[in-house]
CSV table of C-alpha atoms in Angstrom, one decimal:
chain,number,residue,atom,x,y,z
A,1,VAL,CA,-56.2,72.7,57.3
A,2,ARG,CA,-55.1,74.8,54.8
A,3,PRO,CA,-51.1,75.2,54.7
A,4,TYR,CA,-51.5,78.5,52.9
A,5,VAL,CA,-51.4,81.7,55.0
A,6,GLY,CA,-53.9,84.7,54.4
A,7,LEU,CA,-54.0,88.0,54.5
A,8,VAL,CA,-53.9,88.9,58.3
A,9,THR,CA,-51.1,87.0,59.5
A,10,ARG,CA,-49.0,88.2,56.4
A,11,ALA,CA,-50.2,91.6,57.4
A,12,ILE,CA,-49.0,91.2,60.6
A,13,ALA,CA,-45.6,89.9,59.6
A,14,PHE,CA,-44.9,92.9,57.3
A,15,ALA,CA,-45.6,95.4,59.8
A,16,LEU,CA,-43.4,93.4,62.3
A,17,ASP,CA,-40.7,93.6,59.6
A,18,ALA,CA,-41.3,97.2,58.7
A,19,ALA,CA,-41.0,98.1,62.5
A,20,ILE,CA,-37.8,96.2,62.5
A,21,ILE,CA,-36.5,98.1,59.6
A,22,ASN,CA,-37.7,101.9,60.3
A,23,ILE,CA,-36.3,101.3,63.9
A,24,VAL,CA,-33.0,100.2,62.7
A,25,ALA,CA,-32.8,103.0,60.1
A,26,LEU,CA,-34.1,105.6,62.6
A,27,VAL,CA,-31.5,104.6,65.3
A,28,THR,CA,-28.6,104.7,62.5
A,29,ALA,CA,-29.8,108.1,61.0
A,30,ALA,CA,-29.9,109.7,64.6
A,31,VAL,CA,-26.3,108.5,64.8
A,32,VAL,CA,-25.2,109.9,61.5
A,33,ILE,CA,-27.1,113.5,61.9
A,34,LEU,CA,-25.6,113.5,65.7
A,35,ALA,CA,-22.3,113.0,64.1
A,36,PHE,CA,-22.8,115.8,61.0
A,37,SER,CA,-24.4,118.1,63.7
A,38,ILE,CA,-20.7,119.3,64.9
A,39,VAL,CA,-19.5,119.1,61.3
A,40,LYS,CA,-20.6,121.9,59.5
A,41,LEU,CA,-20.6,120.6,55.5
A,42,PRO,CA,-21.1,122.8,52.7
A,43,HIS,CA,-24.4,122.9,51.0
A,44,GLU,CA,-23.6,120.6,47.7
A,45,LEU,CA,-22.1,118.0,50.1
A,46,GLU,CA,-25.1,117.9,51.9
A,47,GLN,CA,-27.4,117.1,49.4
A,48,VAL,CA,-25.1,114.6,48.4
A,49,ALA,CA,-25.2,113.2,51.8
A,50,LYS,CA,-28.9,113.2,51.7
A,51,ILE,CA,-29.1,110.9,48.3
A,52,LEU,CA,-26.7,108.6,49.4
A,53,GLY,CA,-28.7,108.4,52.8
A,54,ALA,CA,-31.6,107.5,50.7
A,55,ALA,CA,-29.9,105.0,48.5
A,56,LEU,CA,-28.6,103.2,51.6
A,57,TYR,CA,-31.9,103.0,52.9
A,58,VAL,CA,-33.3,101.6,49.6
A,59,THR,CA,-30.5,98.9,49.8
A,60,TRP,CA,-31.2,98.2,53.5
A,61,VAL,CA,-35.0,97.5,52.7
A,62,VAL,CA,-34.1,95.3,49.5
A,63,GLY,CA,-31.5,94.0,50.9
A,64,TYR,CA,-33.6,93.0,54.2
A,65,PHE,CA,-36.3,91.0,52.5
A,66,VAL,CA,-33.9,89.5,49.5
A,67,THR,CA,-31.6,88.2,51.9
A,68,PHE,CA,-34.0,86.6,54.2
A,69,TRP,CA,-36.2,85.1,51.5
A,70,ALA,CA,-33.2,83.8,49.8
A,71,THR,CA,-31.7,82.0,52.9
A,72,THR,CA,-34.1,80.7,55.4
A,73,GLY,CA,-37.4,81.8,53.6
A,74,GLN,CA,-38.1,83.6,56.6
A,75,THR,CA,-38.1,87.4,57.8
A,76,PRO,CA,-38.0,88.0,61.6
A,77,GLY,CA,-41.5,89.0,60.9
A,78,ASP,CA,-42.4,85.6,59.6
A,79,ARG,CA,-40.7,83.9,62.1
A,80,ALA,CA,-42.8,85.7,64.9
A,81,MET,CA,-45.8,84.8,62.8
A,82,ARG,CA,-44.4,81.0,62.1
A,83,ILE,CA,-44.9,81.1,58.1
A,84,ARG,CA,-42.4,80.8,55.1
A,85,VAL,CA,-41.8,81.8,51.7
A,86,ARG,CA,-40.9,79.1,49.3
A,87,PRO,CA,-41.1,78.5,45.8
A,88,VAL,CA,-43.8,76.4,44.1
A,89,ARG,CA,-41.3,74.0,43.0
A,90,GLY,CA,-38.1,73.1,45.0
A,91,ASP,CA,-37.5,74.3,48.8
A,92,ARG,CA,-34.9,77.3,48.4
A,93,LEU,CA,-35.9,80.5,46.6
A,94,PRO,CA,-33.1,82.0,44.5
A,95,PRO,CA,-31.7,85.3,45.3
A,96,ARG,CA,-32.5,86.7,41.8
A,97,ARG,CA,-36.6,85.6,42.4
A,98,ALA,CA,-36.6,86.8,45.7
A,99,PHE,CA,-35.6,90.4,44.1
A,100,VAL,CA,-38.3,89.8,41.9
A,101,ARG,CA,-41.0,89.1,44.5
A,102,PHE,CA,-39.6,92.7,46.5
A,103,VAL,CA,-40.3,94.4,43.2
A,104,GLY,CA,-43.6,92.5,43.0
A,105,LEU,CA,-44.9,93.5,46.6
A,106,THR,CA,-43.9,97.2,45.6
A,107,LEU,CA,-45.8,97.0,42.5
A,108,ALA,CA,-48.9,95.3,44.3
A,109,ALA,CA,-48.6,98.2,46.8
A,110,ILE,CA,-49.3,100.7,44.3
A,111,PRO,CA,-52.5,100.7,43.4
A,112,LEU,CA,-54.4,100.8,46.4
A,113,PHE,CA,-53.0,97.0,47.8
A,114,ALA,CA,-55.2,95.6,44.9
A,115,GLY,CA,-52.1,93.4,44.4
A,116,PHE,CA,-52.6,92.2,48.1
A,117,TRP,CA,-56.3,91.9,47.8
A,118,ILE,CA,-56.3,88.8,45.4
A,119,ILE,CA,-54.9,86.7,48.2
A,120,LEU,CA,-58.2,86.9,49.3
A,121,PHE,CA,-59.7,85.1,46.1
A,122,ASP,CA,-57.1,83.0,45.3
A,123,ASP,CA,-56.9,79.4,46.2
A,124,GLU,CA,-53.3,79.2,47.2
A,125,ARG,CA,-53.9,82.2,48.5
A,126,ARG,CA,-51.4,84.0,46.3
A,127,GLY,CA,-50.9,87.7,45.7
A,128,LEU,CA,-49.2,89.6,42.5
A,129,HIS,CA,-45.8,89.5,44.1
A,130,ASP,CA,-46.4,85.6,44.7
A,131,ARG,CA,-47.6,85.1,41.1
A,132,LEU,CA,-44.7,87.1,39.8
A,133,ALA,CA,-42.1,85.1,41.6
A,134,ARG,CA,-43.7,81.8,41.2
A,135,THR,CA,-44.1,81.6,45.4
A,136,LEU,CA,-46.3,80.1,48.1
A,137,VAL,CA,-46.4,81.4,51.7
A,138,VAL,CA,-47.1,78.5,54.0
A,139,ASP,CA,-47.0,77.6,57.6
A,140,ALA,CA,-43.7,77.1,59.1
B,1,MET,CA,26.2,84.5,106.2
B,2,PRO,CA,26.5,84.0,109.9
B,3,SER,CA,24.6,81.2,111.6
B,4,ILE,CA,22.1,82.6,114.2
B,5,TYR,CA,22.4,79.5,116.3
B,6,THR,CA,25.2,78.8,118.8
B,7,CYS,CA,27.4,75.8,118.4
B,8,ALA,CA,25.6,74.1,121.3
B,9,GLU,CA,22.1,74.6,119.9
B,10,ARG,CA,23.3,73.2,116.5
B,11,ARG,CA,24.6,70.0,118.0
B,12,ARG,CA,21.4,69.8,119.9
B,13,SER,CA,19.5,69.8,117.1
B,14,ARG,CA,21.8,67.5,115.1
B,15,ALA,CA,21.8,64.8,118.1
B,16,PRO,CA,19.5,61.6,118.4
B,17,PRO,CA,17.2,61.5,121.6
B,18,ARG,CA,18.8,60.1,124.1
B,19,HIS,CA,15.5,57.6,124.5
B,20,PRO,CA,12.6,57.2,121.9
B,21,PHE,CA,9.7,57.2,124.5
B,22,ARG,CA,11.4,60.7,126.3
B,23,ALA,CA,11.1,62.3,122.9
B,24,MET,CA,7.4,61.6,122.5
B,25,ARG,CA,6.8,62.6,126.3
B,26,PRO,CA,4.5,65.6,126.1
B,27,PRO,CA,6.6,68.3,128.4
B,28,ALA,CA,5.6,69.7,131.8
B,29,ARG,CA,2.9,67.5,132.0
B,30,GLU,CA,4.0,65.3,134.7
B,31,ALA,CA,5.0,68.6,136.4
B,32,THR,CA,1.4,69.7,136.8
B,33,LEU,CA,0.1,66.6,138.6
B,34,GLY,CA,2.4,67.4,142.0
B,35,GLY,CA,1.9,64.1,144.3
B,36,THR,CA,0.9,61.8,141.4
B,37,SER,CA,3.7,62.8,139.0
B,38,THR,CA,6.3,61.7,141.7
B,39,LEU,CA,4.2,58.1,142.2
B,40,THR,CA,4.3,57.8,138.5
B,41,THR,CA,7.8,58.8,138.3
B,42,LEU,CA,8.8,56.1,140.6
B,43,ILE,CA,6.9,53.2,138.9
B,44,ASP,CA,7.2,54.1,135.1
B,45,PRO,CA,10.2,56.4,135.4
B,46,PHE,CA,10.5,56.5,131.5
B,47,GLY,CA,6.7,56.5,130.8
B,48,ILE,CA,7.0,53.4,128.5
B,49,TRP,CA,3.9,51.9,130.5
B,50,ARG,CA,1.9,54.9,129.8
B,51,ARG,CA,2.8,55.0,126.2
B,52,ALA,CA,2.4,51.5,125.4
B,53,GLY,CA,-1.0,51.7,127.0
B,54,ALA,CA,-1.6,54.9,124.8
B,55,VAL,CA,-0.5,52.6,121.8
B,56,ALA,CA,-2.5,49.3,122.5
B,57,ALA,CA,-5.4,52.0,122.7
B,58,ASP,CA,-4.9,53.4,119.5
B,59,ARG,CA,-4.7,50.0,117.9
B,60,ALA,CA,-7.5,48.9,119.6
B,61,ALA,CA,-9.7,51.9,118.1
B,62,ASP,CA,-8.7,51.3,115.0
B,63,GLY,CA,-9.4,47.8,114.9
B,64,LEU,CA,-12.9,48.7,115.9
B,65,VAL,CA,-13.2,51.3,113.3
B,66,ALA,CA,-11.9,48.6,110.8
B,67,LEU,CA,-14.5,46.0,112.0
B,68,LEU,CA,-17.3,48.4,111.7
B,69,GLU,CA,-16.4,49.2,108.3
B,70,ARG,CA,-16.4,45.6,107.3
B,71,ALA,CA,-19.6,45.1,109.2
B,72,LEU,CA,-21.2,47.9,107.3
B,73,ALA,CA,-19.9,46.8,103.7
B,74,THR,CA,-21.8,43.0,104.3
B,75,PRO,CA,-25.2,42.6,102.4
B,76,GLN,CA,-26.7,41.4,106.1
B,77,ALA,CA,-26.0,45.2,107.3
B,78,GLU,CA,-27.7,46.4,104.0
B,79,ARG,CA,-30.5,44.1,104.5
B,80,ALA,CA,-30.8,45.1,107.9
B,81,VAL,CA,-31.1,49.0,107.1
B,82,ARG,CA,-33.2,48.3,104.3
B,83,THR,CA,-35.7,46.3,106.7
B,84,LEU,CA,-35.4,48.9,109.2
B,85,VAL,CA,-36.3,51.8,106.8
B,86,GLU,CA,-39.1,49.4,105.0
B,87,GLY,CA,-40.2,48.1,107.7
B,88,PRO,CA,-43.2,49.6,110.2
B,89,LEU,CA,-40.9,51.3,112.4
B,90,VAL,CA,-40.4,54.4,110.5
B,91,ASP,CA,-44.3,54.9,110.0
B,92,VAL,CA,-44.9,54.6,113.8
B,93,ALA,CA,-42.3,56.8,114.4
B,94,VAL,CA,-43.7,59.3,112.5
B,95,ARG,CA,-47.4,58.7,113.1
B,96,SER,CA,-46.4,58.8,116.8
B,97,ALA,CA,-44.6,62.0,116.1
B,98,VAL,CA,-47.8,63.5,114.1
B,99,GLU,CA,-50.0,62.2,116.6
B,100,ALA,CA,-48.2,64.0,119.5
B,101,GLN,CA,-48.2,67.4,117.7
B,102,LEU,CA,-44.7,67.1,117.8
B,103,VAL,CA,-43.6,69.5,115.2
B,104,GLU,CA,-46.6,72.2,116.6
B,105,HIS,CA,-45.2,72.3,119.7
B,106,VAL,CA,-41.6,72.7,119.0
B,107,ALA,CA,-42.9,75.5,116.4
B,108,ALA,CA,-44.9,77.1,119.3
B,109,GLU,CA,-42.0,76.8,121.6
B,110,LEU,CA,-39.2,78.4,119.6
B,111,GLU,CA,-42.1,81.0,118.4
B,112,ARG,CA,-42.7,81.8,121.9
B,113,SER,CA,-39.2,82.0,123.0
B,114,GLY,CA,-38.6,84.3,120.2
B,115,GLU,CA,-35.7,81.8,119.2
B,116,ILE,CA,-37.2,81.7,115.7
B,117,ASP,CA,-36.9,85.3,115.0
B,118,ARG,CA,-33.2,85.3,116.1
B,119,ILE,CA,-32.3,82.5,114.0
B,120,VAL,CA,-33.9,84.2,111.0
B,121,ALA,CA,-32.2,87.3,111.9
B,122,GLY,CA,-28.9,85.3,112.6
B,123,VAL,CA,-29.0,83.5,108.8
B,124,LEU,CA,-29.9,86.8,107.1
B,125,ARG,CA,-27.0,88.5,108.5
B,126,SER,CA,-24.7,86.0,107.7
B,127,GLU,CA,-22.3,86.7,105.1
B,128,GLU,CA,-22.2,83.0,103.5
B,129,LEU,CA,-25.9,82.8,103.3
B,130,TRP,CA,-25.9,86.0,100.7
B,131,ARG,CA,-22.9,84.0,98.8
B,132,VAL,CA,-24.7,81.2,98.5
B,133,VAL,CA,-27.6,83.2,97.1
B,134,ASP,CA,-25.4,84.6,94.6
B,135,GLU,CA,-24.0,81.6,93.4
B,136,ILE,CA,-27.3,80.1,93.0
B,137,VAL,CA,-28.5,83.0,91.2
B,138,GLN,CA,-25.3,83.2,88.9
B,139,SER,CA,-25.4,79.5,88.1
B,140,PRO,CA,-25.7,77.9,84.4
B,141,THR,CA,-28.6,75.7,85.6
B,142,VAL,CA,-30.8,78.6,87.1
B,143,THR,CA,-29.9,81.1,84.4
B,144,ALA,CA,-30.9,78.5,81.6
B,145,ALA,CA,-33.9,77.8,83.5
B,146,ILE,CA,-35.0,81.5,83.6
B,147,ARG,CA,-34.0,81.7,80.0
B,148,GLY,CA,-36.1,79.0,79.0
B,149,GLN,CA,-38.9,80.4,80.9
B,150,GLY,CA,-38.8,83.6,78.8
B,151,MET,CA,-38.5,81.9,75.9
B,152,SER,CA,-41.4,79.8,76.5
B,153,PHE,CA,-43.7,82.5,77.2
B,154,ALA,CA,-42.2,84.6,74.2
B,155,ASP,CA,-43.3,81.2,72.1
B,156,GLN,CA,-46.8,81.0,73.9
B,157,VAL,CA,-47.5,84.5,72.8
B,158,GLY,CA,-46.4,84.0,69.0
B,159,ASP,CA,-48.5,80.6,69.0
B,160,GLU,CA,-51.5,82.6,70.7
B,161,ILE,CA,-51.2,85.3,67.9
B,162,GLY,CA,-50.7,82.9,64.9
B,163,GLU,CA,-53.7,80.9,66.0
B,164,ARG,CA,-55.8,84.3,66.2
B,165,SER,CA,-54.2,85.5,62.8
B,166,ARG,CA,-55.1,82.4,61.0
B,167,ARG,CA,-58.6,82.2,62.1
B,168,ALA,CA,-58.7,85.9,61.0
B,169,ASP,CA,-57.3,84.6,57.4
B,170,ASP,CA,-60.3,82.0,57.3
B,171,ARG,CA,-63.0,84.4,58.1
B,172,LEU,CA,-62.2,87.3,56.0
B,173,ASP,CA,-61.4,84.8,53.0
B,174,ARG,CA,-65.0,83.8,53.9
B,175,PHE,CA,-66.3,87.4,53.7
B,176,ALA,CA,-64.5,88.3,50.8
B,177,ARG,CA,-65.9,85.0,48.8
B,178,ARG,CA,-69.6,85.8,50.0
B,179,LEU,CA,-69.2,89.2,49.0
B,180,LEU,CA,-68.6,88.1,45.7
B,181,HIS,CA,-70.9,85.1,45.2
B,182,ARG,CA,-68.2,83.0,44.9
B,183,HIS,CA,-67.8,79.4,45.8
B,184,PRO,CA,-65.9,78.5,49.1
B,185,THR,CA,-61.9,77.8,49.1
B,186,PRO,CA,-61.3,74.0,48.7
B,187,VAL,CA,-59.5,72.2,51.2
B,188,ALA,CA,-56.0,72.2,50.3
B,189,PRO,CA,-53.6,68.8,50.2
B,190,ALA,CA,-51.4,68.3,53.5
B,191,THR,CA,-48.4,69.4,51.3
B,192,PRO,CA,-48.8,72.6,49.0
């Protein structure tokens, strides 16, 4: 039995996380838009609000992954799929390495998800982000 | 504040009864008995014998109850009950009831007479039943059981999806390695 988790399980866990992140973001955005629909803002302020919204969304996404990886080692999606992110050595991932892992995740997706395809050929099923942050994804 | 009682009434309420048995005597009882009451009044003018008889009967009943309680508390009584329950008598009674189709007869009779419908309708109409049902539904045991059932279902679904996705992981790995003519993945030790 291999304790390392493969691409399909990790993709499902990631899809669950993406769903949670976007549902929360959409509900929040809907509430904010409804609130602003009754208050007429000047054009300049509208631009500022949009930039602020985008920054908040990025913070929410980064905070979501980094917080879960650095605390329990499991995002809600990982928990549903019974998998866990852990450092190669040690038990808990430091927040800085969790952030590196998130940056690596973004970089892995850019060139046609090439950073993820290497999971299929790695003996420990590690992607680009796992190599950068020195992490493993194992059965929980 | 002026009292609503008259002096005579106050005096009467303070004064002790002339005879203790007379005070205990139920009012107007003898008047209803007509002729018998006259005879009783002659024989037992103060009702002493009647009261004494009642007291004696009460004491005898109390003594009997105490005796019965003592008898039931003895190991012999326990042994007797155990012998009765474990013995063949209960089996014989149950077997006889089954052979005589007692339950079927009773059920058929109740159904024929329409008594079952009446009983069920009466039970369903009663407020108490619905109060009991509400109590049961809201009880912590039942809610915990329902929650446990829901959790176990979610766990089951999670386990099933996890199992299938892991099989898919292995299959995809094998396919990718075959495609690139690489050696199969070695099985890792139990702890990564």
